[in-house]
Short mmCIF file of C-alpha atoms and ligand atoms in Angstrom, two decimals:
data_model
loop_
_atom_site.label_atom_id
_atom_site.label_comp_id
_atom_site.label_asym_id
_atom_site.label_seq_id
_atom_site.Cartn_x
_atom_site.Cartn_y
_atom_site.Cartn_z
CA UNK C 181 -3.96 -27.37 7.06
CA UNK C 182 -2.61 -23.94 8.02
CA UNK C 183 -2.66 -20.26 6.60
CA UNK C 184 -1.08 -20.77 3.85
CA UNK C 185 -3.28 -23.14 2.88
CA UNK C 186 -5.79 -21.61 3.24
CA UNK C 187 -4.81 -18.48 1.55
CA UNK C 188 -4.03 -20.74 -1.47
CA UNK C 189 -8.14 -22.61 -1.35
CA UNK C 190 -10.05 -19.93 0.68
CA UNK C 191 -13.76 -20.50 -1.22
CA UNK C 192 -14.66 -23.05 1.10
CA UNK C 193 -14.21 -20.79 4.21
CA UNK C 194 -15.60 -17.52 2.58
CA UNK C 195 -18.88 -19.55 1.82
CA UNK C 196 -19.00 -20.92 5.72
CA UNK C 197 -18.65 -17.57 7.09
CA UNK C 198 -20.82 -16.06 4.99
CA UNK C 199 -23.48 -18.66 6.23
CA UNK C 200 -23.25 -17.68 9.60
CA UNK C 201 -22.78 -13.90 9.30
CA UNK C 202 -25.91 -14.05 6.64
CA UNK C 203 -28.35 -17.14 7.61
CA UNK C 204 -30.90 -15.55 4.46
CA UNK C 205 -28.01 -15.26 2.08
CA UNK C 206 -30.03 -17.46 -0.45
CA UNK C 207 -32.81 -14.89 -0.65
CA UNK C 208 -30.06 -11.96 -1.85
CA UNK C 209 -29.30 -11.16 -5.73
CA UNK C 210 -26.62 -13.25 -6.65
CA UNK C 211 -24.53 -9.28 -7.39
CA UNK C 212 -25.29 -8.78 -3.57
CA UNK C 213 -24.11 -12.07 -2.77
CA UNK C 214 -20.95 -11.62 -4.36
CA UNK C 215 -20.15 -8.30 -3.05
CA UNK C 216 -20.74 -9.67 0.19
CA UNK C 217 -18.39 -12.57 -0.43
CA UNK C 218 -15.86 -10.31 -1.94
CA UNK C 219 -15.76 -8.00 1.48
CA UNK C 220 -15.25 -11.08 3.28
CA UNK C 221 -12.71 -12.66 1.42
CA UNK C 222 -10.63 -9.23 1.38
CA UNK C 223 -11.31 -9.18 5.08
CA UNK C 224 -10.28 -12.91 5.92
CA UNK C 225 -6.93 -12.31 3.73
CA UNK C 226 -5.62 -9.26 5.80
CA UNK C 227 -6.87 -10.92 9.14
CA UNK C 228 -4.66 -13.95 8.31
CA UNK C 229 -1.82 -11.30 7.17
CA UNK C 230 -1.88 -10.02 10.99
CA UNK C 231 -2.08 -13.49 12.30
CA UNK C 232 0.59 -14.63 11.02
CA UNK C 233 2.75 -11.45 11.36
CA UNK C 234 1.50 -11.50 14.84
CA UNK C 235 0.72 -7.80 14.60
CA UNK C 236 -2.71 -6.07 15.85
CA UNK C 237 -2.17 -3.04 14.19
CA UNK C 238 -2.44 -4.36 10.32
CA UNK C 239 -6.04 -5.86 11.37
CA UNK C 240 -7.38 -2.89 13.35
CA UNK C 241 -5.97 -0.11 11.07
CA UNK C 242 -8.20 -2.48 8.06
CA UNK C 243 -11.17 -2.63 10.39
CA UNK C 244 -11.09 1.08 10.88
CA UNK C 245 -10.75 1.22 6.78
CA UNK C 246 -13.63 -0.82 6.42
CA UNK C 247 -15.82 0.49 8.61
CA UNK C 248 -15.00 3.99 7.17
CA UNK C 249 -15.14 2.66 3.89
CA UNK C 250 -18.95 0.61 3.99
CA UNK C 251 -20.10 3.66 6.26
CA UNK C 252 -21.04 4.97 2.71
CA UNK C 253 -23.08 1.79 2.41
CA UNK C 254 -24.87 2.39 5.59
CA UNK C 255 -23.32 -0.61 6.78
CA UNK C 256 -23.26 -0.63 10.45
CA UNK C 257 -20.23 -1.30 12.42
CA UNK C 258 -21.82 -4.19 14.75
CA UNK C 259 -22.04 -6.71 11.08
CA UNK C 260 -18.20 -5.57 10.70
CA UNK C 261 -17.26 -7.17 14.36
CA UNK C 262 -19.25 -9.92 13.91
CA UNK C 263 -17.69 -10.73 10.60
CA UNK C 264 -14.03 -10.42 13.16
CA UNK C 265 -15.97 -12.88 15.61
CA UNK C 266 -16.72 -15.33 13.21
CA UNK C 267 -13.64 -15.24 11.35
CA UNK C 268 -11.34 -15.45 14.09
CA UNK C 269 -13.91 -18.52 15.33
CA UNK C 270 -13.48 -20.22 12.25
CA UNK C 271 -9.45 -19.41 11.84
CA UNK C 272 -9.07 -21.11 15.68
CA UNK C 273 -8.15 -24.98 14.46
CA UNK C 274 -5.98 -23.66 12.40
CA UNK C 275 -3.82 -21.87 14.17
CA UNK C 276 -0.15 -22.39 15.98
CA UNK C 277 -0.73 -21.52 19.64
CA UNK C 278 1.39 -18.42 20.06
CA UNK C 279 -1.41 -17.15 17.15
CA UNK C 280 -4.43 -18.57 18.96
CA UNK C 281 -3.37 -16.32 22.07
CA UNK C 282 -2.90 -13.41 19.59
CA UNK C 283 -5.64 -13.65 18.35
CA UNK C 284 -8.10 -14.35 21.34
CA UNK C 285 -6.80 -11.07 22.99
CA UNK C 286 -7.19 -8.85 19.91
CA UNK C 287 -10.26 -6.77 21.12
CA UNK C 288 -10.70 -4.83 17.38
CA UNK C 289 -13.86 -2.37 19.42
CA UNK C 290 -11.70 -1.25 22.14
CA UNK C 291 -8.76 -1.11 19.67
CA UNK C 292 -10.25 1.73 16.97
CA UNK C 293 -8.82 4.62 18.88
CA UNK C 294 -4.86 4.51 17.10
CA UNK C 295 -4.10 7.70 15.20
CA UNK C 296 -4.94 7.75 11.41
CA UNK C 297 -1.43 8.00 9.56
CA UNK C 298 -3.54 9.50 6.10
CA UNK C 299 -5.42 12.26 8.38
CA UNK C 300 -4.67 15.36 6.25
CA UNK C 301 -4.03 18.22 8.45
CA UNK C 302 -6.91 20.95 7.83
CA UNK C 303 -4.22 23.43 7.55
CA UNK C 304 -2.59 21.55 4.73
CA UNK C 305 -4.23 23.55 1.84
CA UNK C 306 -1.00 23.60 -0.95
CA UNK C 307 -2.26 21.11 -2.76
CA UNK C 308 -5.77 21.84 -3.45
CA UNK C 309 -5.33 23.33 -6.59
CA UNK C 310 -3.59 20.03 -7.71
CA UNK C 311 -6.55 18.13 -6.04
CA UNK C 312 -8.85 19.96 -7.87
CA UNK C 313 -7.35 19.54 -11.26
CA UNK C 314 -7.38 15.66 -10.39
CA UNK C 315 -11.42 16.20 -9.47
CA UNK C 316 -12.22 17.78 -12.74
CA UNK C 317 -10.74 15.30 -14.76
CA UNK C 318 -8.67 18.05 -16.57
CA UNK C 319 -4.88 16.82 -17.08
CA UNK C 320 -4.01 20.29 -18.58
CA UNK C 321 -5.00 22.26 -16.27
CA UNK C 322 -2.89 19.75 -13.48
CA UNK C 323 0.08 20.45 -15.58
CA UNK C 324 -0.55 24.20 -15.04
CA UNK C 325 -0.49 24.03 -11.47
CA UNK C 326 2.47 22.47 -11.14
CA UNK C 327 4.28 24.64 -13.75
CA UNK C 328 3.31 27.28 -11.79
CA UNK C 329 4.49 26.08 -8.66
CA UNK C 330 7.34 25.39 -10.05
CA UNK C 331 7.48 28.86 -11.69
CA UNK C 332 7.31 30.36 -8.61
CA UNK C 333 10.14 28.20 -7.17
CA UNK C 334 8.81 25.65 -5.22
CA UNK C 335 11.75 22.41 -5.56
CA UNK C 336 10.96 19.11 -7.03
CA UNK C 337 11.32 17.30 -3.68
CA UNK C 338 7.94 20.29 -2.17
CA UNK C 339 5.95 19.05 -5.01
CA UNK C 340 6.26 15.27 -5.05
CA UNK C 341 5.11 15.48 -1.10
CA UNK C 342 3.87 18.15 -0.46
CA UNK C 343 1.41 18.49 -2.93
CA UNK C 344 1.27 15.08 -5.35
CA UNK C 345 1.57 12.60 -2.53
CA UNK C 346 -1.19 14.19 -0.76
CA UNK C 347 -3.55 14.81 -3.32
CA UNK C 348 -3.44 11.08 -4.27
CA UNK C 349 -4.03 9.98 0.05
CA UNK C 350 -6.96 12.72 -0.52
CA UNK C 351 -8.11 10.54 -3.60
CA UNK C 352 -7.94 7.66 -2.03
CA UNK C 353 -10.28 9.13 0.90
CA UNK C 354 -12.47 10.60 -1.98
CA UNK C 355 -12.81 7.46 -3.29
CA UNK C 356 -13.34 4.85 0.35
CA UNK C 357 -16.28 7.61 1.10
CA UNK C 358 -18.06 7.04 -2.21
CA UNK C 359 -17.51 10.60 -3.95
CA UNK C 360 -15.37 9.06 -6.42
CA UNK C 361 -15.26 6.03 -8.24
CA UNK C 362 -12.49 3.81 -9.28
CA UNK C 363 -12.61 4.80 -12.47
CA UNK C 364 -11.98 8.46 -10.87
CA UNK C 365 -8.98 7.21 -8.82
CA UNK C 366 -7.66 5.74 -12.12
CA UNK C 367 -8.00 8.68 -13.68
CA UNK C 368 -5.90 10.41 -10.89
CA UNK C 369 -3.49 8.30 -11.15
CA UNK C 370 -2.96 8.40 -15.25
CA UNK C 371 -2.83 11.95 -15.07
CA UNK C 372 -0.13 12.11 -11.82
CA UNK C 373 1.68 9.84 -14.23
CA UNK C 374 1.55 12.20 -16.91
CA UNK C 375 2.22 15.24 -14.89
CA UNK C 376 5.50 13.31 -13.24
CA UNK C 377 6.64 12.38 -16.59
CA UNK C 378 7.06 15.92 -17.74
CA UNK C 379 9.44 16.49 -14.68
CA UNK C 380 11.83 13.90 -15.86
CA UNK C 381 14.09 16.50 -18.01
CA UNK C 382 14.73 18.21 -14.55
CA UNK C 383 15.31 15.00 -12.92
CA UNK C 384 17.56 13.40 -15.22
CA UNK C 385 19.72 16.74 -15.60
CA UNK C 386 20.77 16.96 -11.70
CA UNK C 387 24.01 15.35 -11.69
CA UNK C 388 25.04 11.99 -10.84
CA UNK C 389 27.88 9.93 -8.84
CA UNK C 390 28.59 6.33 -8.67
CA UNK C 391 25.60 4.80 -6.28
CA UNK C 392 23.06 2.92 -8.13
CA UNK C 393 19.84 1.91 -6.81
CA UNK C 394 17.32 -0.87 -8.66
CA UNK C 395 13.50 -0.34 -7.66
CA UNK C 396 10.26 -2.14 -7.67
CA UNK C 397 6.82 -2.87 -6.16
CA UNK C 398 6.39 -6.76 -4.74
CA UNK C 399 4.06 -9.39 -5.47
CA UNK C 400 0.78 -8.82 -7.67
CA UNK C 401 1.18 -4.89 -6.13
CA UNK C 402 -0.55 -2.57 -8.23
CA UNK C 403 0.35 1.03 -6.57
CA UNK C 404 3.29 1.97 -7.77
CA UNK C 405 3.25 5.86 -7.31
CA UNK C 406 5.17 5.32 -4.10
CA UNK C 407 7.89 3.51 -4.95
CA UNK C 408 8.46 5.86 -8.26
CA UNK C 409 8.58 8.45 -6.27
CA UNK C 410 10.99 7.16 -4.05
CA UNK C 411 13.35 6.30 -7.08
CA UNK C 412 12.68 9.91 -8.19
CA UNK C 413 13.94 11.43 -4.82
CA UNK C 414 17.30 8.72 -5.06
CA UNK C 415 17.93 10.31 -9.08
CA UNK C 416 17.11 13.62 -8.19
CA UNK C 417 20.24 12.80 -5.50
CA UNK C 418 22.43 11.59 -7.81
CA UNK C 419 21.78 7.81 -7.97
CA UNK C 420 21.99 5.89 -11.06
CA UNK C 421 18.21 4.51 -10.86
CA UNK C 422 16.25 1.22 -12.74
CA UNK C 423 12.50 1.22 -11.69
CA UNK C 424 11.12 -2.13 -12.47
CA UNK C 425 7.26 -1.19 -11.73
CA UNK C 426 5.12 -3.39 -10.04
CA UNK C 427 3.78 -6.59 -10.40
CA UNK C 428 7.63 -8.24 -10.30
CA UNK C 429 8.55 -11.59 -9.41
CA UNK C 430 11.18 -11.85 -6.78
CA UNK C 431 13.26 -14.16 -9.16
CA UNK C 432 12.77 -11.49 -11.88
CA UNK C 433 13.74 -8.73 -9.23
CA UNK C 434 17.04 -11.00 -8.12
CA UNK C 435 17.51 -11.73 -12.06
CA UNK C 436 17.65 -8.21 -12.91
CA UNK C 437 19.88 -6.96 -10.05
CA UNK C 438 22.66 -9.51 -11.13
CA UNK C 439 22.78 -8.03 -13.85
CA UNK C 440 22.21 -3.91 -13.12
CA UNK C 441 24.49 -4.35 -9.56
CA UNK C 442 23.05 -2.17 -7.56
CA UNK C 443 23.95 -0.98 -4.28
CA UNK C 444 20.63 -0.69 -3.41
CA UNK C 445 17.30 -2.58 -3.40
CA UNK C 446 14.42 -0.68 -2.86
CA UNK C 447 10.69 -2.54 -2.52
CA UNK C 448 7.27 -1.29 -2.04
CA UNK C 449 3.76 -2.77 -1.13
CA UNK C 450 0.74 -0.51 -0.70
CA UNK C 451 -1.74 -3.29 0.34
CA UNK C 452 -0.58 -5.63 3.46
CA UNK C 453 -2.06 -8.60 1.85
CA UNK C 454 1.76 -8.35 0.41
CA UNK C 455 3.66 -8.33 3.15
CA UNK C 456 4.55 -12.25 2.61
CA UNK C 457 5.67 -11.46 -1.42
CA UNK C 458 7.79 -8.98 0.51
CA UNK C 459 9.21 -11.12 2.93
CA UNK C 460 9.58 -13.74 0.30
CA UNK C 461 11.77 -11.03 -2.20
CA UNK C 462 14.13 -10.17 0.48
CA UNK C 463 14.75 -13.93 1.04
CA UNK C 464 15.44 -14.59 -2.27
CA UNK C 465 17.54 -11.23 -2.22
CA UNK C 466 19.53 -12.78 0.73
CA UNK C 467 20.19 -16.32 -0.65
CA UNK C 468 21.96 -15.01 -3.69
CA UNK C 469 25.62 -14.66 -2.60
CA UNK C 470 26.85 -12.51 -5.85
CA UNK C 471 24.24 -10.04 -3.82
CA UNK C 472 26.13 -10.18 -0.45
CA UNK C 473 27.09 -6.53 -0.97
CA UNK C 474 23.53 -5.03 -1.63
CA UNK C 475 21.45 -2.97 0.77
CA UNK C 476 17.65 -3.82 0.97
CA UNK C 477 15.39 -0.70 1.97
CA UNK C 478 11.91 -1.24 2.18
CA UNK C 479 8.56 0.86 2.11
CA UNK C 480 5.07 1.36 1.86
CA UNK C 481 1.58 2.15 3.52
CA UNK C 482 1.34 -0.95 5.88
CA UNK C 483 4.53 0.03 7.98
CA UNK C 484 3.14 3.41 8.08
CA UNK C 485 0.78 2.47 10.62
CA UNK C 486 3.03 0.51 12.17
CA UNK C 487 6.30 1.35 12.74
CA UNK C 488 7.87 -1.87 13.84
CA UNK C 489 6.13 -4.02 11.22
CA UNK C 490 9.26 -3.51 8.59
CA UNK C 491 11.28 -5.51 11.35
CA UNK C 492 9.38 -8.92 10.47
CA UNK C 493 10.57 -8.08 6.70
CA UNK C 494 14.50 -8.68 7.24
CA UNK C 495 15.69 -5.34 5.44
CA UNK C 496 18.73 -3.22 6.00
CA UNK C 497 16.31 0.12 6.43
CA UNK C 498 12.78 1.40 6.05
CA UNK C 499 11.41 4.95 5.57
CA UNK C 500 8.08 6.13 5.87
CA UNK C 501 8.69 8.39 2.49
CA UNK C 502 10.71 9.41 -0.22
CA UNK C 503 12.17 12.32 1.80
CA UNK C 504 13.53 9.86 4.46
CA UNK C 505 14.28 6.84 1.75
CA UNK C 506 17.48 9.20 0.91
CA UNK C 507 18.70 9.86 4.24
CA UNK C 508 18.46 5.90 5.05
CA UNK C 509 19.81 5.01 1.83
CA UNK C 510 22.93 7.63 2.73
CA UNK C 511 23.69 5.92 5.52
CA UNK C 512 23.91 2.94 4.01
CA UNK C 513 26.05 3.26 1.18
CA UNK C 514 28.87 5.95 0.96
CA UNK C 515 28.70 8.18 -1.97
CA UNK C 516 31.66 9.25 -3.91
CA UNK C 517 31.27 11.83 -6.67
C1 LIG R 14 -3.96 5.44 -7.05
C2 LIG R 14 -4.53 4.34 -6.21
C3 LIG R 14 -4.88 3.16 -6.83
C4 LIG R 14 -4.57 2.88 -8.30
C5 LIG R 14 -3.09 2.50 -8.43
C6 LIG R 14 -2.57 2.72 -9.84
C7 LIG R 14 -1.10 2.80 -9.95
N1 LIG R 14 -0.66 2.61 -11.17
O1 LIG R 14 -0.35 3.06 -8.99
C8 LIG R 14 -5.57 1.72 -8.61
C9 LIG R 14 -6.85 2.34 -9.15
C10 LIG R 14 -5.08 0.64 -9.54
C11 LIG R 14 -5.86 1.20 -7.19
C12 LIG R 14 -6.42 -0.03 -6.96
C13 LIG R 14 -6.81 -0.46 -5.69
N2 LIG R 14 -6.75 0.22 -4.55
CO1 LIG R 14 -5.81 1.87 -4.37
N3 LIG R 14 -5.24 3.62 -4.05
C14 LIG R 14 -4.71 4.53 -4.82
C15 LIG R 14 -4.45 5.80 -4.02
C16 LIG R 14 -5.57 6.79 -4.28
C17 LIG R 14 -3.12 6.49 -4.25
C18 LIG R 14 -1.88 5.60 -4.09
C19 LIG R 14 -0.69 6.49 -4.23
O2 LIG R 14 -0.13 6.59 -5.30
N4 LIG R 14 -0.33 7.23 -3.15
C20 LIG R 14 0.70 8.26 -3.18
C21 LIG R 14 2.06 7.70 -2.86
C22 LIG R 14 3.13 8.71 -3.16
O3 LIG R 14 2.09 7.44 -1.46
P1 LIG R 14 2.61 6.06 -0.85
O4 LIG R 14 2.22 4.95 -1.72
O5 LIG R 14 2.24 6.03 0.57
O6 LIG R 14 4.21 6.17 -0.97
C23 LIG R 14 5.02 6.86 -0.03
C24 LIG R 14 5.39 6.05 1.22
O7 LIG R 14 4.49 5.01 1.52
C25 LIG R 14 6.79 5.58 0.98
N5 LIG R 14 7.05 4.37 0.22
C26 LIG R 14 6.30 3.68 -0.65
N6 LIG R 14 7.00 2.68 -1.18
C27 LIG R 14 8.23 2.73 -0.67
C28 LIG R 14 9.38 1.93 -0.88
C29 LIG R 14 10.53 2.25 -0.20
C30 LIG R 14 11.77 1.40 -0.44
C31 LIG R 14 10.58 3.31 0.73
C32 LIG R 14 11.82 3.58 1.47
C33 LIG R 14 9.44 4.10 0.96
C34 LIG R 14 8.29 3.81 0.24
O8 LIG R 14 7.33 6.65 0.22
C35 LIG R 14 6.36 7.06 -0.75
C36 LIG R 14 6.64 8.47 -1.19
O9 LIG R 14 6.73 9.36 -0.09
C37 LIG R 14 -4.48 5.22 -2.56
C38 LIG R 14 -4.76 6.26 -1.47
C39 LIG R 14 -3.55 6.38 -0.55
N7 LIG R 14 -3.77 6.53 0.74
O10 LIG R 14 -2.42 6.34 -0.99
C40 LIG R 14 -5.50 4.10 -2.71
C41 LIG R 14 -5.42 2.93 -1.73
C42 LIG R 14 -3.99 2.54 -1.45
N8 LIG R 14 -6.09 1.86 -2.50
C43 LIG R 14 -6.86 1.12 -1.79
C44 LIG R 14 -7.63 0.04 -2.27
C45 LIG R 14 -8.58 -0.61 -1.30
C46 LIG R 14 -7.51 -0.39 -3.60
C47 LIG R 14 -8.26 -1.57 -4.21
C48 LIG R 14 -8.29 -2.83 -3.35
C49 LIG R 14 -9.69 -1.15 -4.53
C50 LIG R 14 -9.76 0.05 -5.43
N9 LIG R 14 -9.71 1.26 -4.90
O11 LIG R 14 -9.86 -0.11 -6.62
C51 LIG R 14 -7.47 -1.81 -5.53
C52 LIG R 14 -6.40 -2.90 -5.33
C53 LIG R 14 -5.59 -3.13 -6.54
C54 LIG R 14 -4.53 -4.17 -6.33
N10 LIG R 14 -4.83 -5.39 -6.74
O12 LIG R 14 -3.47 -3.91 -5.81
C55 LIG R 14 -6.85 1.53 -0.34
C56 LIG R 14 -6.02 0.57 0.53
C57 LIG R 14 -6.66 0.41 1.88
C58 LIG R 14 -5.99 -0.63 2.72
N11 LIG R 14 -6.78 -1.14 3.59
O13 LIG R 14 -4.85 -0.93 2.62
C59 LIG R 14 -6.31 3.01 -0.43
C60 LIG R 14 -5.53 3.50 0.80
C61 LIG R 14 -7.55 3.93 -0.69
C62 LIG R 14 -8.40 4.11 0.52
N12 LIG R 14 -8.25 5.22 1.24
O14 LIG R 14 -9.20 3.26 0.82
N13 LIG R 14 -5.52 2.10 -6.25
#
C-alpha cells in the first residue's frame, strides 16, 4: 500500500488517528465527531501532498493555516502538533525511504516562522471601499466603486490586483478567523463575478493579434477567480482567450485544445491537495504529440508560498499573478500583430 492508496481508501486511517489523538471520542456528539474527522482528513490529505512532493513548505504553510484558522475555535496549537505526530507515525510503513527521512526531519514548531505570502500590507488601503461593498452584501454599491475608480482613471490591470484580488485574500482571512461565513465568502465571490462581468465590453474591445491562449482550473478545483483573471490580463493583451472554468478533466482540457490550438496552456489550483491533478494535466498535455508546439504556464496559491514548488509540475513557466502571467507568456511565444 502507498499514498496513493491511501488517498483513494483514507476512512480507515482517519478513524485510527482520531483514536489516538481523541481516546473519549465515543463520548462526543456524533456533529463534533465529524468535524473532528473532517479536520483530520483535510489535514492527512495535504500532509501526504508534501510527502510526496517532498516539500516542507506546503505542510507548514497548512499548519500555520490551521492553527490560524481553529484559533477561532479556541483550539490550542499543542492538539494541532500532535495531530502532525500521529499522522506522520501512522504514514511511516508506508512510506519510500527518501520520504521517511523527509518526513522525520520536518520539525512543523520550529518551522512556523516563514513569511505569510497573503499578509496585506497595513498601508494597502485602495481597496477598502471594494471590501466593504463585499461586507455589506450590497452588489450595487460594489459596482459603484469600481465605476468610480474607473471614472477617475484607474486601468483595468490597477483594479483586478490592486483592489479585487485583494479584497477576495482579505475575504478569505475574514472568513479562516470566523467573521464571515461561507455563505459570506460565496457571496463575495458571486458578486466579484458580477462586477468582472460588466468589464468585459472594455476587455473584449482592446485589440487583438494572432496568440491564443486556452485556460482552466485542474482537478475537482473550485476557485476559479485566479485563473479568470489571468485570462483577463492575456485578452486585455491581445490574446485570443477560451476559459474552460474549473472542475476540468485533463482529457477534456487536452480534448479541447486539439481542437481551439492554442499557443498557450494556462492551469490553476488554489488548494495543494491538487497539485497531483496538476501534474497529471501537464502529462497528458505532454503525451499528445499534435500539442508538441504548446506552451504550458502554470499558477496558483500553493507555489506562492513556495517558489520552487512549480518545478515538480513540468511546465514551460509559472507566475505568481496575472501581472507576471503576461510577461512569462511573452517570452514564450512571439507575438505578431
Ligand atoms: C472565493 C473563495 C472560495 C469560493 C470559490 C468560488 C469560486 N467560484 O471561485 C468558495 C466559497 C467555493 C471556496 C471554497 C473553499 N475554500 Co476558498 N477561498 C476563496 C477566497 C476568499 C478567494 C479566492 C480568490 O478568488 N482569490 C483571488 C484571486 C485573484 O487570487 P489567486 O487565486 O491567488 O490568483 C492569483 C495568483 O494565484 C495567480 N494565479 C492563479 N491561477 C493561476 C494560473 C496561472 C497559469 C498563472 C500564471 C497564475 C495564476 O494569478 C492570480 C491573479 O493574480 C480565498 C482567499 C484567498 N487567499 O484567495 C479562499 C481560500 C483559497 N479558500 C480556502 C478554503 C479552505 C476553502 C474550502 C476548503 C473551505 C471554505 N472556505 O469553504 C472550500 C474548498 C472548496 C473546494 N472543494 O475547492 C482557503 C485555502 C487555505 C489553504 N490551506 O490552502 C483560502 C485561502 C481562505 C483562507 N484564508 O483560509 N473558496
Amino acid at each position: 500500500m502507498n499514498l496513493d492508496d491511501i488517498k483513494n481508501d483514507k476512512e480507515w486511517l482517519v478513524q485510527e488517528i482520531l483514536e489516538v489523538i481523541n481516546p473519549d471520542y465515543k463520548n462526543r456528539s456524533q456533529t463534533h465527531l465529524e468535524k473532528e474527522k473532517r479536520d483530520i482528513r483535510y489535514t492527512l490529505l495535504f500532509t501526504m501532498e508534501g510527502i510526496e512532493n517532498i516539500n516542507a513548505t506546503l505542510i507548514i504553510n497548512y499548519y500555520r493555516w490551521l492553527i490560524d484558522t481553529l484559533s477561532a475555535y479556541n483550539i490550542k496549537k499543542d492538539i494541532l502538533f500532535k495531530m502532525h505526530r500521529v499522522i506522520s507515525e501512522k504514514l511511516l510503513p508506508y512510506l519510500s525511504e527518501a520520504q521517511k527521512t523527509f518526513l522525520e526531519h520536518l520539525d512543523i514548531e520550529q518551522s512556523l516562522t516563514i513569511k505569510d505570502p497573503f499578509k496585506i500590507d497595513e498601508k494597502h488601503t485602495v481597496h477598502k471601499l471594494y471590501l466593504d461593498a463585499l461586507l455589506n452584501k450590497n452588489r450595487e454599491q460594489a459596482l459603484q466603486v469600481v465605476n468610480q475608480y474607473l471614472e477617475d482613471g484607474m486601468d483595468l490591470k490597477t483594479l483586478y490586483m490592486d483592489v479585487i484580488q485583494i479584497s477576495l485574500y482579505e475575504i478569505g482571512y475574514l472568513w479562516q478567523t470566523k467573521k464571515i461565513t461561507v455563505a459570506d465568502e460565496h457571496l463575495a465571490t458571486v458578486i466579484t463575478q458580477f462586477v468582472i462581468a460588466t468589464l468585459y465590453p472594455k476587455i473584449f474591445a482592446m485589440q487583438k493579434h494572432d496568440k491564443k491562449v486556452l485556460g482552466a482550473g485542474v482537478g475537482k478545483e473550485l476557485h476559479e477567480i485566479g485563473i479568470r483573471m489571468v485570462m483577463d490580463f492575456f485578452e486585455i493583451d491581445g490574446y485570443q482567450t477560451q476559459y474552460l472554468g474549473c472542475n476540468i478533466p485533463p482529457k477534456e482540457i487536452v480534448a479541447y485544445a486539439l481542437d481551439f490550438q492554442p499557443d498557450i496552456i494556462a492551469l490553476s489550483i488554489t488548494l495543494p491537495i491538487h497539485i497531483g491533478d496538476m501534474k497529471k494535466t501537464v502529462a497528458m498535455i505532454r503525451d499528445e504529440t499534435r500539442l508538441d508546439h504548446v506552451k504550458i504556464i502554470i499558477g496558483g496559491q500553493p507555489f506562492l508560498h513556495d517558489t520552487a514548488l512549480h518545478n515538480i509540475i513540468g511546465a514551460d513557466g509559472f507566475a505568481k499573478n496575472a501581472v507576471d502571467a503576461l510577461k512569462v507568456g511573452g517570452q514564450l511565444v512571439a507575438k505578431t500583430a
